[in-house]
Each structure stands twice: as structure tokens, then as C-alpha cells.
Amino acid sequence: MTGPLNEPLIELTGLTKTLRGQKEPRPILTGVDLTVHAGDSVAILGRSGSGKSTLLSLMGLFDRPDGGRYLLHGRDITRLPERKAAALRSAEFGFVFQRFFLLKHLTAAQNVAMALVNGQGWLPRRRRKAKVMAALEKVGIANLAKHRPPRLSGGEQQRVAIARALVREPRVLLADEPTGALDTETGNLVVSTLYEATAQGCGLILVTHDWDHARRMDRVLRLTNGRLAEVDGAESERTQEFPAGVGS
Ligand SMILES: Nc1ncnc2c1ncn2[C@@H]1O[C@H](COP(=O)(O)OP(=O)(O)OP(=O)(O)O)[C@@H](O)[C@H]1O
């Protein structure tokens, strides 16, 4: 997918999502506007239940909005049918979650290689190996390529998961509370690893409850009442974030 040089990577305009199937329809996103350029990093803060994961699932094409518009490199993908969405998802997006979702019986390298098998069919062995090692090197754990997840720390496992997300060279990296299961120091390392991916032009959206992690991104936004708003430093000092399940 190509477009004019300065065209935003992502452009969301007035995105809405209402949960139905309950007694009363419940609006979760009421008009999300967001522009992300290649190489941009954006943190999204917000109370538990404010709709951060809902927004990421729309951005990652796991779900569709009710209204508004979603452009990816100028292409309107608001209402993409699932088959095309799945193809775009594996070609353009990388995902990192709070849980690492690694396969225990495979080595770190094999876990990363799985992303290539699923997305691109079998590459010749040499090329596959080179890509996997490059991805592991990018996240600083090439030396652990042959280790299986049970022998890795939480931070190392998350870095394997990041390598798995990066190995297909996505244009957009969506990270949903990737440090939620890690201590502060390890979390910092993981955030640095994600941020470094933007140096290669990847756009990064980081959902987090941690202000210290958020402020390391180029921009910090808060999801409140179904919309995104810029956060300034002073506000953040006054506002406390709440962990999942608290304060919704
Ligand atoms: N499949 C679903 N069925 C019913 N309610 C849902 C569903 N998915 C999300 N919700 C509700 O939608 C609201 C937004 O959820 P979402 O997970 O997007 O919030 P969040 O900001 O990511 O929360 P957290 O920080 O706790 O992860 C919540 O009130 C949640 O309970």
C-alpha cells in the first residue's frame, strides 16, 4: 500500500462503537479522532473500562466501528470484509498483549518463526532464519534464541512476543498493556524495545495505565467519555491511573 509521502499512516475520524445485546445499548466510543504518522508513537491512557481495548480491536481490524472513518495510508478500511481484514492484519499490523501467548514447547526462535509461517507461507529456510534472528537482535535477545519460554523471565518472554510482532515488519504496532504483567524495571525495558521499533518507521500505539511508560511516547492521549484528548504533563501529575478492574 503506497500513498503520498506525508500522508498519515492512520487517520481515524469520528469513530464510534456502541455495545449492544444488553438491556440498554451502551456507547463505548463516541467520536474518536486520531492521526498517526509513520514513526510516531502514541500512548493511550484511560480508566479501566473506558474503551481502550475496544479502540485497539477496531484499529487492529478485529472488529468494525458503527460510524466514522478509518484510513490506513489513505485507504478507507472502515468496512473491510473479514477476509480482506485478515490479510491486511497480517501484512500491516503487529500485536503485543499483556499475556505473551508463546508456545511453551517451541524455542524463542521457533515462536518468532511462527509469525512468518502464518502470514507469508513458508519462506526458504535461510531467509526465515535470517529474519527471525534479526528480529530477536532488534529486541536484544538473540543470545536466547534457543531457549524455551519456561526458561525465560517475563521480560524476556515479552521481548520474544515483540520480536514475533516485528518479524513481519509491520507498519503499525498495537500494544495493549504490554507491561501489565511485569515489574517496573522490566516494563521500562519492554517499553524501550517497543519505542525503538518506531525508528524504522513503524507507528506505535501503546495502551497503558502507567504514566511513566506513557510519557516516553511522542504523544500522550487520554480516552475519556469515548473520545481521545491530548494529555499535558501538568494534568498527568494530578491524575492517578487505575489498574485494570479498578475505578471504572
Ligand atoms: N464483548 C463484550 N461484551 C460486553 N461488554 C464488553 C465487551 N467488550 C467490552 N465490554 C465492555 O466495554 C467497556 C470497554 O471495555 P474495554 O475493554 O475496551 O475497556 P479498557 O479501557 O480497555 O479497560 P481495561 O483498562 O480494564 O482493560 C467495558 O465496560 C467492558 O466491560
Short mmCIF file of C-alpha atoms and ligand atoms in Angstrom, two decimals:
data_model
loop_
_atom_site.label_atom_id
_atom_site.label_comp_id
_atom_site.label_asym_id
_atom_site.label_seq_id
_atom_site.Cartn_x
_atom_site.Cartn_y
_atom_site.Cartn_z
CA MET A 1 0.00 0.00 0.00
CA THR A 2 1.54 3.32 -1.01
CA GLY A 3 0.45 6.92 -0.76
CA PRO A 4 1.77 10.45 -0.88
CA LEU A 5 4.87 10.90 1.26
CA ASN A 6 3.27 12.94 4.02
CA GLU A 7 0.03 11.02 4.16
CA PRO A 8 -0.78 9.84 7.68
CA LEU A 9 -0.27 6.19 8.42
CA ILE A 10 -3.53 6.10 10.36
CA GLU A 11 -6.39 8.55 10.32
CA LEU A 12 -9.43 7.93 12.50
CA THR A 13 -12.27 10.40 12.23
CA GLY A 14 -15.33 10.36 14.46
CA LEU A 15 -15.06 6.64 15.19
CA THR A 16 -17.99 5.32 17.23
CA LYS A 17 -18.79 1.97 18.82
CA THR A 18 -21.84 1.08 20.89
CA LEU A 19 -22.19 -2.20 22.73
CA ARG A 20 -25.49 -3.89 22.03
CA GLY A 21 -27.01 -7.16 23.13
CA GLN A 22 -27.53 -5.88 26.64
CA LYS A 23 -30.70 -4.27 28.02
CA GLU A 24 -29.59 -0.81 27.00
CA PRO A 25 -27.16 -0.12 24.16
CA ARG A 26 -24.01 1.30 25.75
CA PRO A 27 -21.88 3.79 23.81
CA ILE A 28 -18.19 3.00 24.37
CA LEU A 29 -16.54 5.17 21.71
CA THR A 30 -18.44 8.33 20.85
CA GLY A 31 -16.20 10.05 18.33
CA VAL A 32 -12.54 9.09 18.32
CA ASP A 33 -10.22 11.24 16.22
CA LEU A 34 -6.61 10.17 15.86
CA THR A 35 -3.87 10.81 13.32
CA VAL A 36 -0.65 8.80 13.45
CA HIS A 37 2.26 9.24 11.05
CA ALA A 38 4.92 6.67 10.24
CA GLY A 39 7.45 6.59 13.08
CA ASP A 40 5.02 8.22 15.56
CA SER A 41 4.47 6.76 18.98
CA VAL A 42 1.24 7.41 20.83
CA ALA A 43 0.31 6.39 24.35
CA ILE A 44 -3.34 5.93 25.27
CA LEU A 45 -4.26 6.25 28.92
CA GLY A 46 -7.71 5.87 30.39
CA ARG A 47 -9.57 4.39 33.28
CA SER A 48 -10.42 0.74 33.31
CA GLY A 49 -13.49 0.20 31.15
CA SER A 50 -13.03 3.46 29.23
CA GLY A 51 -12.77 1.56 25.93
CA LYS A 52 -9.03 1.39 25.25
CA SER A 53 -9.05 -2.28 24.24
CA THR A 54 -12.20 -1.72 22.20
CA LEU A 55 -10.38 1.01 20.29
CA LEU A 56 -7.32 -1.18 19.72
CA SER A 57 -9.50 -4.01 18.43
CA LEU A 58 -11.06 -1.61 15.91
CA MET A 59 -7.63 -0.37 14.89
CA GLY A 60 -6.37 -3.94 14.54
CA LEU A 61 -9.42 -4.84 12.42
CA PHE A 62 -10.68 -7.45 14.87
CA ASP A 63 -13.93 -5.51 14.97
CA ARG A 64 -15.61 -2.74 12.95
CA PRO A 65 -16.86 0.65 14.11
CA ASP A 66 -20.52 1.66 13.92
CA GLY A 67 -19.67 5.04 12.48
CA GLY A 68 -16.81 7.29 11.49
CA ARG A 69 -13.95 6.62 9.14
CA TYR A 70 -10.70 4.65 9.32
CA LEU A 71 -8.00 5.37 6.77
CA LEU A 72 -4.77 3.37 6.58
CA HIS A 73 -2.28 5.15 4.37
CA GLY A 74 -5.17 6.95 2.71
CA ARG A 75 -7.13 3.79 2.00
CA ASP A 76 -10.60 3.61 3.53
CA ILE A 77 -10.72 0.39 5.55
CA THR A 78 -13.70 1.28 7.76
CA ARG A 79 -15.88 -1.52 6.48
CA LEU A 80 -13.43 -4.07 5.23
CA PRO A 81 -14.85 -7.61 4.92
CA GLU A 82 -13.20 -10.14 7.24
CA ARG A 83 -11.18 -11.96 4.58
CA LYS A 84 -9.52 -8.76 3.44
CA ALA A 85 -9.17 -7.57 7.02
CA ALA A 86 -7.32 -10.76 7.96
CA ALA A 87 -4.90 -10.32 5.06
CA LEU A 88 -4.28 -6.68 5.98
CA ARG A 89 -3.88 -7.58 9.64
CA SER A 90 -1.06 -10.00 8.95
CA ALA A 91 0.60 -7.77 6.36
CA GLU A 92 0.46 -4.42 8.15
CA PHE A 93 -0.05 -4.93 11.89
CA GLY A 94 1.92 -6.34 14.77
CA PHE A 95 0.25 -7.07 18.11
CA VAL A 96 1.62 -7.25 21.62
CA PHE A 97 -0.62 -8.08 24.58
CA GLN A 98 -0.30 -8.23 28.33
CA ARG A 99 -0.09 -12.01 28.11
CA PHE A 100 2.73 -13.23 25.92
CA PHE A 101 0.91 -16.11 24.16
CA LEU A 102 4.12 -18.04 23.48
CA LEU A 103 4.12 -21.74 22.73
CA LYS A 104 5.91 -23.43 25.61
CA HIS A 105 7.37 -26.35 23.71
CA LEU A 106 8.96 -24.16 20.99
CA THR A 107 12.18 -22.18 21.33
CA ALA A 108 12.18 -18.38 21.23
CA ALA A 109 13.31 -18.50 17.59
CA GLN A 110 10.60 -21.01 16.66
CA ASN A 111 7.95 -18.87 18.37
CA VAL A 112 9.04 -15.89 16.29
CA ALA A 113 9.18 -18.00 13.12
CA MET A 114 5.52 -18.98 13.64
CA ALA A 115 4.52 -15.45 12.64
CA LEU A 116 6.22 -15.94 9.29
CA VAL A 117 4.60 -19.29 8.68
CA ASN A 118 1.12 -17.95 9.38
CA GLY A 119 1.47 -14.74 7.48
CA GLN A 120 3.64 -15.44 4.48
CA GLY A 121 3.65 -19.17 3.90
CA TRP A 122 6.98 -20.95 4.15
CA LEU A 123 9.93 -18.77 3.27
CA PRO A 124 13.12 -20.53 2.27
CA ARG A 125 14.77 -21.77 5.48
CA ARG A 126 17.79 -19.46 5.26
CA ARG A 127 15.71 -16.31 4.76
CA ARG A 128 13.36 -17.31 7.53
CA LYS A 129 16.21 -17.85 9.92
CA ALA A 130 17.82 -14.53 9.00
CA LYS A 131 14.56 -12.65 9.59
CA VAL A 132 13.96 -14.37 12.92
CA MET A 133 17.48 -13.66 14.15
CA ALA A 134 17.25 -10.04 13.00
CA ALA A 135 14.00 -9.64 14.96
CA LEU A 136 15.49 -11.23 18.07
CA GLU A 137 18.54 -9.00 17.73
CA LYS A 138 16.31 -5.95 17.43
CA VAL A 139 14.81 -6.71 20.82
CA GLY A 140 18.20 -7.56 22.34
CA ILE A 141 17.79 -11.29 22.98
CA ALA A 142 19.43 -13.04 20.04
CA ASN A 143 21.50 -14.95 22.61
CA LEU A 144 18.31 -16.56 23.92
CA ALA A 145 17.11 -17.83 20.52
CA LYS A 146 17.30 -21.48 21.54
CA HIS A 147 15.67 -21.08 24.93
CA ARG A 148 12.10 -22.20 25.54
CA PRO A 149 9.68 -19.84 27.32
CA PRO A 150 9.73 -21.65 30.70
CA ARG A 151 13.45 -20.83 30.91
CA LEU A 152 12.89 -17.13 30.16
CA SER A 153 11.93 -14.33 32.53
CA GLY A 154 8.67 -12.41 32.00
CA GLY A 155 10.51 -9.52 30.36
CA GLU A 156 12.41 -11.86 28.07
CA GLN A 157 9.19 -13.62 27.10
CA GLN A 158 7.57 -10.32 26.28
CA ARG A 159 10.55 -9.40 24.13
CA VAL A 160 10.13 -12.68 22.24
CA ALA A 161 6.50 -11.66 21.71
CA ILE A 162 7.65 -8.26 20.43
CA ALA A 163 10.13 -9.94 18.07
CA ARG A 164 7.25 -12.10 16.83
CA ALA A 165 5.23 -8.93 16.19
CA LEU A 166 8.15 -7.22 14.42
CA VAL A 167 9.37 -10.09 12.27
CA ARG A 168 6.83 -9.37 9.54
CA GLU A 169 7.95 -5.74 9.52
CA PRO A 170 4.55 -4.26 10.32
CA ARG A 171 3.69 -0.64 9.64
CA VAL A 172 1.67 -0.42 12.84
CA LEU A 173 2.43 -1.91 16.22
CA LEU A 174 -0.54 -2.15 18.59
CA ALA A 175 0.40 -2.87 22.19
CA ASP A 176 -2.33 -3.45 24.78
CA GLU A 177 -0.88 -3.10 28.28
CA PRO A 178 2.29 -4.97 27.33
CA THR A 179 3.87 -4.23 30.71
CA GLY A 180 0.83 -5.19 32.78
CA ALA A 181 2.40 -8.46 33.94
CA LEU A 182 5.91 -7.08 34.51
CA ASP A 183 7.68 -5.22 37.29
CA THR A 184 8.57 -1.58 36.70
CA GLU A 185 12.17 -2.09 35.65
CA THR A 186 11.35 -4.90 33.23
CA GLY A 187 8.39 -2.89 31.97
CA ASN A 188 10.73 0.00 31.19
CA LEU A 189 12.91 -2.28 29.12
CA VAL A 190 9.91 -3.57 27.18
CA VAL A 191 8.67 -0.01 26.52
CA SER A 192 12.15 0.95 25.26
CA THR A 193 12.11 -2.05 22.95
CA LEU A 194 8.72 -1.04 21.55
CA TYR A 195 9.79 2.58 21.17
CA GLU A 196 12.93 1.57 19.27
CA ALA A 197 10.72 -0.09 16.65
CA THR A 198 9.47 3.37 15.66
CA ALA A 199 12.98 4.30 14.50
CA GLN A 200 12.34 2.05 11.49
CA GLY A 201 9.17 3.98 10.65
CA CYS A 202 6.70 1.76 12.43
CA GLY A 203 3.76 3.57 14.07
CA LEU A 204 3.28 2.55 17.71
CA ILE A 205 0.07 2.74 19.74
CA LEU A 206 0.67 1.84 23.36
CA VAL A 207 -2.25 1.35 25.73
CA THR A 208 -1.03 1.61 29.29
CA HIS A 209 -2.04 2.52 32.82
CA ASP A 210 1.49 3.63 33.61
CA TRP A 211 2.21 7.33 33.23
CA ASP A 212 5.97 6.75 33.32
CA HIS A 213 5.66 4.48 30.32
CA ALA A 214 3.19 6.74 28.56
CA ARG A 215 5.35 9.84 28.75
CA ARG A 216 8.15 8.13 26.87
CA MET A 217 6.00 8.18 23.74
CA ASP A 218 5.89 11.17 21.36
CA ARG A 219 2.30 11.92 22.37
CA VAL A 220 0.07 11.02 25.28
CA LEU A 221 -3.69 10.85 24.86
CA ARG A 222 -6.43 10.02 27.30
CA LEU A 223 -9.62 8.18 26.43
CA THR A 224 -12.47 9.81 28.35
CA ASN A 225 -16.18 9.69 27.61
CA GLY A 226 -15.49 7.79 24.43
CA ARG A 227 -13.10 10.35 22.92
CA LEU A 228 -9.36 10.91 22.82
CA ALA A 229 -7.85 14.10 24.19
CA GLU A 230 -4.25 15.25 24.46
CA VAL A 231 -2.75 15.00 27.95
CA ASP A 232 -0.37 17.64 29.12
CA GLY A 233 2.32 16.99 31.69
CA ALA A 234 0.63 19.03 34.42
CA GLU A 235 -2.61 17.10 34.12
CA SER A 236 -0.81 13.80 34.34
CA GLU A 237 0.85 14.80 37.62
CA ARG A 238 -2.60 15.44 39.11
CA THR A 239 -4.29 12.35 37.68
CA GLN A 240 -3.80 8.89 39.01
CA GLU A 241 -4.13 5.93 36.72
CA PHE A 242 -6.09 2.92 37.87
CA PRO A 243 -5.11 -0.67 37.29
CA ALA A 244 -7.46 -2.95 35.35
CA GLY A 245 -10.66 -3.69 37.20
CA VAL A 246 -10.44 -0.67 39.48
CA GLY A 247 -12.20 2.65 39.18
CA SER A 248 -14.35 2.04 36.10
N1 LIG B 1 -17.67 -8.38 24.43
C1 LIG B 1 -18.14 -7.55 25.35
N2 LIG B 1 -19.35 -7.74 25.89
C2 LIG B 1 -19.84 -6.92 26.82
N3 LIG B 1 -19.18 -5.84 27.29
C3 LIG B 1 -17.97 -5.60 26.79
C4 LIG B 1 -17.38 -6.43 25.79
N4 LIG B 1 -16.17 -5.92 25.48
C5 LIG B 1 -16.02 -4.83 26.26
N5 LIG B 1 -17.09 -4.63 27.02
C6 LIG B 1 -17.30 -3.50 27.95
O1 LIG B 1 -16.95 -2.32 27.24
C7 LIG B 1 -16.30 -1.40 28.09
C8 LIG B 1 -14.96 -1.03 27.49
O2 LIG B 1 -14.11 -2.17 27.59
P1 LIG B 1 -12.56 -2.13 27.20
O3 LIG B 1 -12.03 -3.49 27.47
O4 LIG B 1 -12.44 -1.58 25.85
O5 LIG B 1 -12.01 -1.09 28.28
P2 LIG B 1 -10.50 -0.79 28.68
O6 LIG B 1 -10.38 0.68 28.77
O7 LIG B 1 -9.58 -1.49 27.76
O8 LIG B 1 -10.43 -1.43 30.13
P3 LIG B 1 -9.16 -2.06 30.94
O9 LIG B 1 -8.23 -0.90 31.19
O10 LIG B 1 -9.78 -2.59 32.18
O11 LIG B 1 -8.56 -3.12 30.08
C9 LIG B 1 -16.20 -2.06 29.44
O12 LIG B 1 -17.24 -1.56 30.25
C10 LIG B 1 -16.38 -3.53 29.14
O13 LIG B 1 -16.99 -4.18 30.23
#
